[in-house]
Short mmCIF file of N, CA and C in Angstrom, two decimals:
data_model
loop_
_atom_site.label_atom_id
_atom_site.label_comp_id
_atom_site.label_asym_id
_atom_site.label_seq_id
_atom_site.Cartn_x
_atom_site.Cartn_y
_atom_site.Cartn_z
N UNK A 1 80.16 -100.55 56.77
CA UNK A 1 79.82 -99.92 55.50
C UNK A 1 79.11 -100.94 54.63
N UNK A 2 77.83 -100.65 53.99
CA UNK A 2 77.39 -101.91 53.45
C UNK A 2 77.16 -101.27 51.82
N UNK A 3 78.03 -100.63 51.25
CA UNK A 3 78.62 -100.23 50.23
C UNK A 3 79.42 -101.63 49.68
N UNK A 4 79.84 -102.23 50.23
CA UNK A 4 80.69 -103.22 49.91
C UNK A 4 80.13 -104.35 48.99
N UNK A 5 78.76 -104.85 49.79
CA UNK A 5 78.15 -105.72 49.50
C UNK A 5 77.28 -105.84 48.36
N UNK A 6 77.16 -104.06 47.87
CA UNK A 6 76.52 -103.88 46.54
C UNK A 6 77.38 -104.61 45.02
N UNK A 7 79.05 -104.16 45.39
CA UNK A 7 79.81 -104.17 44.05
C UNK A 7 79.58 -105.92 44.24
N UNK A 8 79.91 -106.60 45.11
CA UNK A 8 80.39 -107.82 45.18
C UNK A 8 78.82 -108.73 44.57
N UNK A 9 77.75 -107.98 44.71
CA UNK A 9 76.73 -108.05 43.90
C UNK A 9 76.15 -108.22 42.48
N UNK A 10 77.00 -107.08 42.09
CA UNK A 10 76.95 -106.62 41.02
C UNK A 10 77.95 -107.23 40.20
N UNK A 11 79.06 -107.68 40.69
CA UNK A 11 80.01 -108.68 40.02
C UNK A 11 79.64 -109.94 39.42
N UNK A 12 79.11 -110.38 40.99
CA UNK A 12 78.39 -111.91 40.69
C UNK A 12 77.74 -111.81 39.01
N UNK A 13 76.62 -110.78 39.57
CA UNK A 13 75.71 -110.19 38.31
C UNK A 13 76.43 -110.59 36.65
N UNK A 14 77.44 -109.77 36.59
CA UNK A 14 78.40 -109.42 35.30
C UNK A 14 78.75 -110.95 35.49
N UNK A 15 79.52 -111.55 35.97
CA UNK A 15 79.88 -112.83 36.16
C UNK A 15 78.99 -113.71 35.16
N UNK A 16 77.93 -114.06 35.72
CA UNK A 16 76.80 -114.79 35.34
C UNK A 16 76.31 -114.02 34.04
N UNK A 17 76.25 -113.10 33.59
CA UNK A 17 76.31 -112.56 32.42
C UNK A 17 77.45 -112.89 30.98
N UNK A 18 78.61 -113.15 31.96
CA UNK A 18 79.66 -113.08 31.14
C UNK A 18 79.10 -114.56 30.59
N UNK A 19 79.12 -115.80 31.55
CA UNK A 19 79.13 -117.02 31.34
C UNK A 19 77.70 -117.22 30.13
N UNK A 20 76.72 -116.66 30.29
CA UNK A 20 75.96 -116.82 29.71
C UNK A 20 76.01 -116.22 28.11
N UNK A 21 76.80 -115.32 28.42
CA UNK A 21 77.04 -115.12 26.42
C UNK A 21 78.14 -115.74 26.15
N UNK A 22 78.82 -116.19 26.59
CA UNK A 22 80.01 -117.12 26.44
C UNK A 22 79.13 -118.51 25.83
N UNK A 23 78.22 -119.14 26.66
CA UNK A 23 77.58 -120.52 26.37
C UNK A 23 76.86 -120.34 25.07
N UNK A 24 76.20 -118.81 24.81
CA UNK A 24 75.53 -118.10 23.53
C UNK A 24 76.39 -118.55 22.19
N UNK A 25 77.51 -117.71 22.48
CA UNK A 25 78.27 -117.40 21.59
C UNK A 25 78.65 -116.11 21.30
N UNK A 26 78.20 -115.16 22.31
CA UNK A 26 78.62 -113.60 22.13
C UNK A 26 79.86 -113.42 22.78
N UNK A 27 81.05 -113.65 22.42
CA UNK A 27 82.12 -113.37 22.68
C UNK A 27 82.19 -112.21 23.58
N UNK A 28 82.11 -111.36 22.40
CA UNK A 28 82.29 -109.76 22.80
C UNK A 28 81.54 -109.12 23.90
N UNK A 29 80.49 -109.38 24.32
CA UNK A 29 79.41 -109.10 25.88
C UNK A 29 80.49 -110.03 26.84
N UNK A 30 80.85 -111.38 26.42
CA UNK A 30 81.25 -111.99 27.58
C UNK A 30 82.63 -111.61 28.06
N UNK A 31 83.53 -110.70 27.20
CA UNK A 31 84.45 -110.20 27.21
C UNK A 31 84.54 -108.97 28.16
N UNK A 32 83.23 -108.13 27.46
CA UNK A 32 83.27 -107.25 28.72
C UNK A 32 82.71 -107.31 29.93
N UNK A 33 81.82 -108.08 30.21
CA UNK A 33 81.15 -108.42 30.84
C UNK A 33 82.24 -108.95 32.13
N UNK A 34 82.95 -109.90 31.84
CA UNK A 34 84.19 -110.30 32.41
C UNK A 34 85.10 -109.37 33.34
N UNK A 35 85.42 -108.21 32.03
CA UNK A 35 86.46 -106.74 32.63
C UNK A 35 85.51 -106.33 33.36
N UNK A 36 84.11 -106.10 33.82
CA UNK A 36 83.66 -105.16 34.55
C UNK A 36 83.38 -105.65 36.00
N UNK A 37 82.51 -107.23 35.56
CA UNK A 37 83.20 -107.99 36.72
C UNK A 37 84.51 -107.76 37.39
N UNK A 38 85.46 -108.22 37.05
CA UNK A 38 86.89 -107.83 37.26
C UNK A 38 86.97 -106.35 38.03
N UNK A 39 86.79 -105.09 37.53
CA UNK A 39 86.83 -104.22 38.06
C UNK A 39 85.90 -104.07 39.07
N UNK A 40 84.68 -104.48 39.56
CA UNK A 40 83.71 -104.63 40.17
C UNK A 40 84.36 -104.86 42.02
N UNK A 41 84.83 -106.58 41.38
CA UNK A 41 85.78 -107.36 42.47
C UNK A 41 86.85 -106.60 42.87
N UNK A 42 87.33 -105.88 42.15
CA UNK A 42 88.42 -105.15 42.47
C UNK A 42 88.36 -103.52 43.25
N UNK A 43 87.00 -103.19 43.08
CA UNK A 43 86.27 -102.48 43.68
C UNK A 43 86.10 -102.61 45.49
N UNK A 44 85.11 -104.25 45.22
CA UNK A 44 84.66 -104.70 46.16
C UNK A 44 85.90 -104.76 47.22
N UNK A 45 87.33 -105.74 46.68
CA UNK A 45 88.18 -105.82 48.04
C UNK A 45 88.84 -104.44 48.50
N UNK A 46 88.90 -104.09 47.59
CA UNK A 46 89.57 -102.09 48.47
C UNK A 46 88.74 -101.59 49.26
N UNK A 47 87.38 -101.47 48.95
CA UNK A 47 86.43 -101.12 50.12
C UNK A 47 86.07 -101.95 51.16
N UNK A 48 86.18 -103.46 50.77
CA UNK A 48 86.44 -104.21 52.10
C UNK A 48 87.68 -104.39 53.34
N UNK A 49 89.04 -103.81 52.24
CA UNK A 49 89.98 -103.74 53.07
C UNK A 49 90.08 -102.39 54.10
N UNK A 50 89.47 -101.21 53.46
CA UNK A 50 89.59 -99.93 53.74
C UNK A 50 88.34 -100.37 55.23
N UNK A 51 87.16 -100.65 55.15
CA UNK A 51 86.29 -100.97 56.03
C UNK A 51 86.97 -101.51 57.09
N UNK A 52 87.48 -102.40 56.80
CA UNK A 52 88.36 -103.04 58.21
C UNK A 52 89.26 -102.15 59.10
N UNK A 53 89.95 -102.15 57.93
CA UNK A 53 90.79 -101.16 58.70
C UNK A 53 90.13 -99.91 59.92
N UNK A 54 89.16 -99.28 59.01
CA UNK A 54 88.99 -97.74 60.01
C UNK A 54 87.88 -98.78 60.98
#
């Protein structure tokens, strides 16, 4: 399934987003930016675990 490889993508993405308004000074982007990351990754390993499995 290469569904997987999109979120873990897209995390990085938010990741590097977060850090960069953090170094800004936009708290609040790097805040969420962070949670969506977070949910992203958390995305990514359920569909990597589920992949294995079947």
């Amino acid at each position: 399934m290469q569904l997987t490889g999109d979120f873990l993508e897209l995390a990085i993405l938010f990741f590097v987003l977060a850090l960069i308004a953090a170094v800004v000074g936009a708290r609040d982007i790097a805040g969420v930016s962070m949670q969506i990351a977070k949910i992203l990754v958390a995305v990514f390993l359920i569909l990597a675990i589920v992949s294995l499995l079947l």
